[in-house]
Coordinates of C-alpha atoms in Angstrom, one line a residue:
M10 CA 32.9 -49.9 35.6
T11 CA 29.7 -51.0 33.9
S12 CA 27.6 -48.9 36.3
Q13 CA 29.7 -45.7 35.4
S14 CA 29.2 -46.3 31.7
T15 CA 25.5 -46.6 32.2
A16 CA 25.4 -43.3 34.1
V17 CA 27.5 -41.4 31.4
R18 CA 25.6 -42.6 28.4
P19 CA 22.4 -40.5 29.0
A20 CA 24.4 -37.4 29.5
V21 CA 26.3 -38.0 26.2
E22 CA 23.0 -38.6 24.4
A23 CA 21.5 -35.4 25.9
G24 CA 24.5 -33.4 24.7
R25 CA 24.1 -34.8 21.2
A26 CA 20.4 -33.9 21.2
R27 CA 21.2 -30.3 22.3
R28 CA 23.8 -29.9 19.6
K29 CA 21.4 -31.3 17.0
I30 CA 18.8 -28.8 18.1
L31 CA 21.3 -25.9 17.9
H32 CA 22.4 -27.0 14.5
S33 CA 18.8 -27.2 13.2
P34 CA 17.7 -24.1 11.1
W35 CA 14.3 -24.3 12.7
F36 CA 15.8 -23.3 16.0
Y37 CA 16.8 -19.9 14.5
V38 CA 13.7 -19.2 12.5
A39 CA 11.3 -20.4 15.2
P40 CA 11.1 -17.0 17.0
A41 CA 10.2 -15.2 13.8
L42 CA 7.7 -17.8 12.8
I43 CA 6.0 -17.6 16.2
L44 CA 5.7 -13.8 16.0
L45 CA 4.5 -14.0 12.4
I46 CA 1.8 -16.6 13.3
T47 CA 0.8 -14.9 16.5
F48 CA 0.4 -11.4 15.1
T49 CA -0.5 -12.1 11.4
Y50 CA -2.1 -15.4 10.7
V51 CA -4.0 -15.9 14.0
P52 CA -5.7 -12.4 13.7
V53 CA -6.5 -13.2 10.0
G54 CA -8.0 -16.6 11.1
N55 CA -10.0 -14.8 13.8
M56 CA -11.3 -12.3 11.3
I57 CA -12.5 -15.0 9.0
W58 CA -14.2 -16.8 11.9
Y59 CA -15.9 -13.5 12.9
S60 CA -17.1 -13.0 9.4
F61 CA -19.4 -16.0 9.7
H62 CA -21.1 -14.7 12.8
K63 CA -23.2 -11.8 14.1
W64 CA -21.3 -10.2 16.9
D65 CA -21.1 -6.7 18.5
G66 CA -17.6 -7.2 19.8
L67 CA -18.7 -7.1 23.4
D68 CA -21.0 -10.0 23.9
V69 CA -19.5 -13.3 25.1
T70 CA -21.5 -15.2 22.6
M71 CA -21.6 -15.0 18.8
D72 CA -24.5 -16.0 16.6
P73 CA -23.6 -18.1 13.5
V74 CA -25.1 -16.6 10.3
G75 CA -23.3 -18.6 7.6
L76 CA -22.7 -16.5 4.5
D77 CA -25.2 -13.8 5.3
N78 CA -22.6 -11.2 6.0
Y79 CA -20.9 -11.9 2.6
V80 CA -24.3 -11.8 0.8
R81 CA -25.0 -8.4 2.4
V82 CA -21.6 -7.0 1.3
F83 CA -22.3 -7.9 -2.3
T84 CA -26.0 -7.1 -2.5
D85 CA -26.4 -4.0 -0.2
E86 CA -25.6 -0.9 -2.3
Q87 CA -24.4 0.9 0.8
Y88 CA -21.4 -1.5 1.0
W89 CA -20.4 -2.4 -2.6
R90 CA -21.0 1.2 -3.9
V91 CA -18.1 2.5 -1.9
F92 CA -15.8 0.4 -4.0
L93 CA -16.4 3.0 -6.8
I94 CA -14.8 5.7 -4.7
S95 CA -11.5 3.7 -5.0
L96 CA -11.5 4.4 -8.7
Y97 CA -10.5 8.0 -8.0
Y98 CA -7.5 6.8 -6.1
F99 CA -6.8 4.1 -8.6
V100 CA -6.6 6.7 -11.5
A101 CA -4.6 9.1 -9.3
S102 CA -2.1 6.3 -8.6
F103 CA -1.2 6.1 -12.3
A104 CA -0.5 9.9 -12.2
Q105 CA 1.6 9.3 -9.1
I106 CA 3.7 6.6 -10.7
A107 CA 4.2 8.7 -13.8
I108 CA 5.3 11.8 -11.8
A109 CA 7.6 9.7 -9.6
L110 CA 9.2 7.9 -12.6
Y111 CA 9.7 11.2 -14.5
F112 CA 11.5 12.9 -11.6
A113 CA 13.5 9.7 -10.8
V114 CA 14.8 9.5 -14.4
V115 CA 15.6 13.3 -14.6
L116 CA 17.4 13.3 -11.2
S117 CA 19.3 10.1 -12.0
F118 CA 21.3 12.1 -14.5
S119 CA 23.6 15.0 -13.7
V120 CA 21.3 17.9 -12.7
R121 CA 22.2 20.9 -10.5
F122 CA 20.7 20.8 -7.0
K123 CA 19.5 17.2 -7.5
N124 CA 20.0 16.3 -3.9
L125 CA 17.8 19.3 -2.9
F126 CA 15.1 18.1 -5.3
K127 CA 15.4 14.6 -4.0
G128 CA 14.7 15.8 -0.4
I129 CA 11.8 18.0 -1.5
L130 CA 10.2 15.1 -3.4
F131 CA 10.6 12.6 -0.6
F132 CA 9.7 14.9 2.3
P133 CA 5.9 14.5 2.1
Y134 CA 6.2 10.8 2.6
L135 CA 8.0 11.3 5.9
L136 CA 5.0 13.3 7.3
N137 CA 2.5 11.6 9.4
G138 CA -0.8 10.9 7.6
V139 CA -2.8 12.8 10.2
A140 CA -0.5 15.8 9.8
V141 CA -1.0 15.7 6.0
G142 CA -4.7 15.5 6.5
F143 CA -4.8 18.6 8.7
V144 CA -2.5 20.5 6.3
F145 CA -4.7 19.9 3.3
L146 CA -7.8 20.4 5.4
Y147 CA -6.8 24.0 5.9
L148 CA -5.7 24.3 2.3
F149 CA -9.1 23.2 0.9
Q150 CA -11.4 24.8 3.4
P151 CA -13.6 27.7 2.1
D152 CA -11.6 30.9 2.0
G153 CA -8.6 28.8 2.9
T154 CA -5.1 28.9 1.4
L155 CA -6.1 27.6 -2.0
D156 CA -9.0 30.0 -2.4
S157 CA -6.7 32.9 -1.3
L158 CA -4.0 31.9 -3.8
L159 CA -6.5 31.7 -6.7
S160 CA -7.9 35.1 -5.7
A161 CA -4.4 36.6 -5.6
V162 CA -3.7 35.6 -9.2
G163 CA -7.0 36.7 -10.5
L164 CA -8.8 33.4 -10.6
G165 CA -11.2 34.0 -7.7
E166 CA -14.2 33.0 -9.8
H167 CA -12.8 29.4 -9.9
T168 CA -12.9 28.9 -6.1
K169 CA -15.1 25.9 -5.2
L170 CA -16.1 23.8 -2.2
W171 CA -13.1 21.6 -2.6
L172 CA -14.3 19.2 0.1
G173 CA -18.0 20.1 0.2
D174 CA -18.9 19.4 -3.4
P175 CA -19.3 15.6 -4.0
D176 CA -18.2 16.0 -7.6
I177 CA -14.9 17.6 -6.5
A178 CA -14.2 16.2 -3.0
N179 CA -12.8 12.9 -4.1
I180 CA -10.5 14.5 -6.7
S181 CA -9.2 16.8 -3.9
L182 CA -8.6 13.8 -1.7
A183 CA -7.0 11.8 -4.4
G184 CA -4.7 14.7 -5.2
T185 CA -3.7 14.8 -1.5
S186 CA -2.8 11.1 -1.7
V187 CA -0.7 11.7 -4.8
W188 CA 1.2 14.5 -3.0
R189 CA 2.0 12.3 -0.1
F190 CA 2.9 9.0 -1.7
T191 CA 4.8 10.2 -4.8
G192 CA 8.0 10.3 -2.7
L193 CA 7.8 6.6 -2.0
N194 CA 7.6 5.6 -5.7
F195 CA 10.3 8.2 -6.5
V196 CA 12.8 6.6 -4.1
L197 CA 12.0 3.1 -5.3
F198 CA 12.5 4.1 -9.0
L199 CA 15.6 6.2 -8.2
G200 CA 17.3 3.3 -6.3
A201 CA 16.5 0.9 -9.1
I202 CA 17.8 3.3 -11.8
Q203 CA 21.0 3.9 -9.9
S204 CA 21.6 0.2 -9.6
I205 CA 22.1 0.0 -13.4
P206 CA 25.8 -0.1 -14.1
G207 CA 27.1 3.2 -15.5
E208 CA 29.1 1.4 -18.2
I209 CA 25.8 0.6 -20.0
Y210 CA 25.0 4.3 -20.3
E211 CA 28.5 5.1 -21.5
A212 CA 28.3 2.4 -24.2
A213 CA 24.9 3.6 -25.2
E214 CA 26.2 7.2 -25.6
I215 CA 29.1 6.0 -27.7
D216 CA 26.6 4.2 -29.9
G217 CA 24.7 7.5 -30.3
A218 CA 21.7 6.8 -28.0
N219 CA 20.0 9.9 -26.7
R220 CA 18.2 10.2 -23.3
W221 CA 14.9 8.8 -24.7
H222 CA 16.7 5.8 -26.1
Q223 CA 18.5 5.2 -22.8
F224 CA 15.1 5.5 -21.0
R225 CA 13.4 3.1 -23.4
H226 CA 16.1 0.5 -23.8
I227 CA 18.0 0.6 -20.6
I228 CA 16.0 2.2 -17.7
V229 CA 12.6 0.7 -18.4
P230 CA 13.9 -2.9 -18.8
G231 CA 16.2 -2.5 -15.8
I232 CA 13.5 -1.3 -13.4
R233 CA 10.7 -3.5 -14.7
R234 CA 10.3 -5.4 -11.4
I235 CA 10.1 -2.1 -9.4
I236 CA 7.5 -0.8 -11.8
S237 CA 5.5 -4.0 -11.4
L238 CA 5.8 -3.7 -7.6
S239 CA 4.7 -0.1 -7.7
F240 CA 1.5 -1.1 -9.6
I241 CA 0.7 -3.8 -7.0
L242 CA 1.2 -1.2 -4.2
A243 CA -0.9 1.3 -6.1
I244 CA -3.8 -1.1 -6.6
S245 CA -3.8 -2.4 -3.0
G246 CA -3.4 1.2 -1.7
S247 CA -6.2 2.6 -3.8
L248 CA -8.5 -0.1 -2.4
S249 CA -7.5 0.4 1.2
V250 CA -7.4 4.2 1.5
F251 CA -8.3 5.3 5.0
E252 CA -6.3 8.1 6.7
I253 CA -6.8 11.0 4.3
P254 CA -10.6 10.7 3.7
F255 CA -11.3 9.8 7.4
I256 CA -9.4 12.8 8.7
M257 CA -10.4 15.4 6.1
T258 CA -14.1 14.6 5.6
G259 CA -14.9 11.6 7.9
G260 CA -16.4 9.9 4.8
A261 CA -19.0 12.7 4.2
N262 CA -20.0 14.2 0.9
G263 CA -19.6 10.9 -1.0
T264 CA -15.9 10.4 0.1
R265 CA -16.5 7.2 2.1
T266 CA -14.0 4.5 1.0
F267 CA -14.4 0.8 1.6
V268 CA -12.1 0.8 4.6
V269 CA -13.8 3.9 6.2
Q270 CA -17.1 2.1 5.7
A271 CA -15.7 -1.1 7.3
Y272 CA -14.3 1.0 10.2
Q273 CA -17.6 2.7 10.8
T274 CA -19.5 -0.6 10.5
A275 CA -17.2 -2.2 13.2
F276 CA -16.7 0.6 15.7
Q277 CA -19.7 2.9 15.3
F278 CA -22.5 0.4 14.5
R279 CA -20.9 -2.5 16.4
Q280 CA -21.3 -5.0 13.6
I281 CA -18.0 -6.8 13.9
G282 CA -19.1 -9.8 11.9
L283 CA -20.2 -7.7 8.9
A284 CA -17.0 -5.5 9.1
S285 CA -14.9 -8.7 9.2
A286 CA -16.6 -10.0 6.0
M287 CA -15.8 -6.7 4.3
A288 CA -12.2 -7.0 5.3
V289 CA -12.0 -10.6 4.0
V290 CA -13.6 -9.5 0.7
L291 CA -11.0 -6.7 0.4
L292 CA -8.2 -9.1 1.2
L293 CA -9.4 -11.6 -1.5
I294 CA -9.7 -8.8 -4.1
V295 CA -6.2 -7.6 -3.4
L296 CA -4.8 -11.2 -3.6
L297 CA -6.8 -11.8 -6.9
I298 CA -5.5 -8.6 -8.5
T299 CA -1.9 -9.4 -7.4
W300 CA -2.3 -12.9 -8.8
I301 CA -3.6 -11.5 -12.2
Q302 CA -0.8 -9.0 -12.3
R303 CA 1.8 -11.7 -11.6
R304 CA 0.4 -13.8 -14.4
V305 CA 0.3 -10.9 -16.9
L306 CA 3.8 -9.6 -15.9
P307 CA 5.8 -12.5 -14.5
D308 CA 9.3 -12.0 -13.1
E309 CA 11.7 -12.7 -15.9
E310 CA 15.4 -12.4 -16.3
V311 CA 16.1 -8.8 -17.1
T312 CA 18.0 -8.2 -20.3
L313 CA 19.1 -4.7 -21.3
S314 CA 19.0 -4.2 -25.0

């Protein structure tokens, strides 16, 4: 009898251990955590490690260089000057948010064919970035669609080298970016506006509030967090523009952005360490701007007045 009890006890304890593991929340979040660490934090850790070395990406050995790559990023005009190109996209992102907010507010009310207009506004965001680049490449090329359209309406003398003139090329590219990403902001704003209870609008109308009063005292406070999120996305997006300038100009004519510069540094000039330092700097700038934005506009309980 004693020997049978001794044999059963380990099996019972093993069963309890299995049930304890199955009831632990870590058992269910572990797969997601493993994927997150493997495909996000480990690559970021490798990038930071590479940034302190001189490496061409092929050699089996890396030469430690300390902070030399970071010093070069901040002191070599070739690298820090491309940050100024981001200002074009940064300014354009404000126009993008304003356009998206305007149409989201208008189409949130009763408007004829509003579903059609919603589809038209969101359609550009569904297109692949490469396809958008080629479409606007044909639009802006000399004697292309835009020049033909201007000539047809009697404005042929205003045709320009839309992608060849350094003073205009970045404006053309920023305009392309606005056309593509306005739909994303539009959907975010529209979803947030439609989540506001309709009874609030009805009460406001009974009190004599017009559309402007409803926008100022109901819509803006109600979608404040989405507006804040849109600004974070706009700032990080303007600093990390890549597809459109890379496809349409390849970074020529003064259109090279910081990410295009980092890409060419890594894969054309085989300076993986320096490109990693540029990526780390970009990451820190985005985190810093996000932190400042969160300090200036913290999340608060939304109250509709």
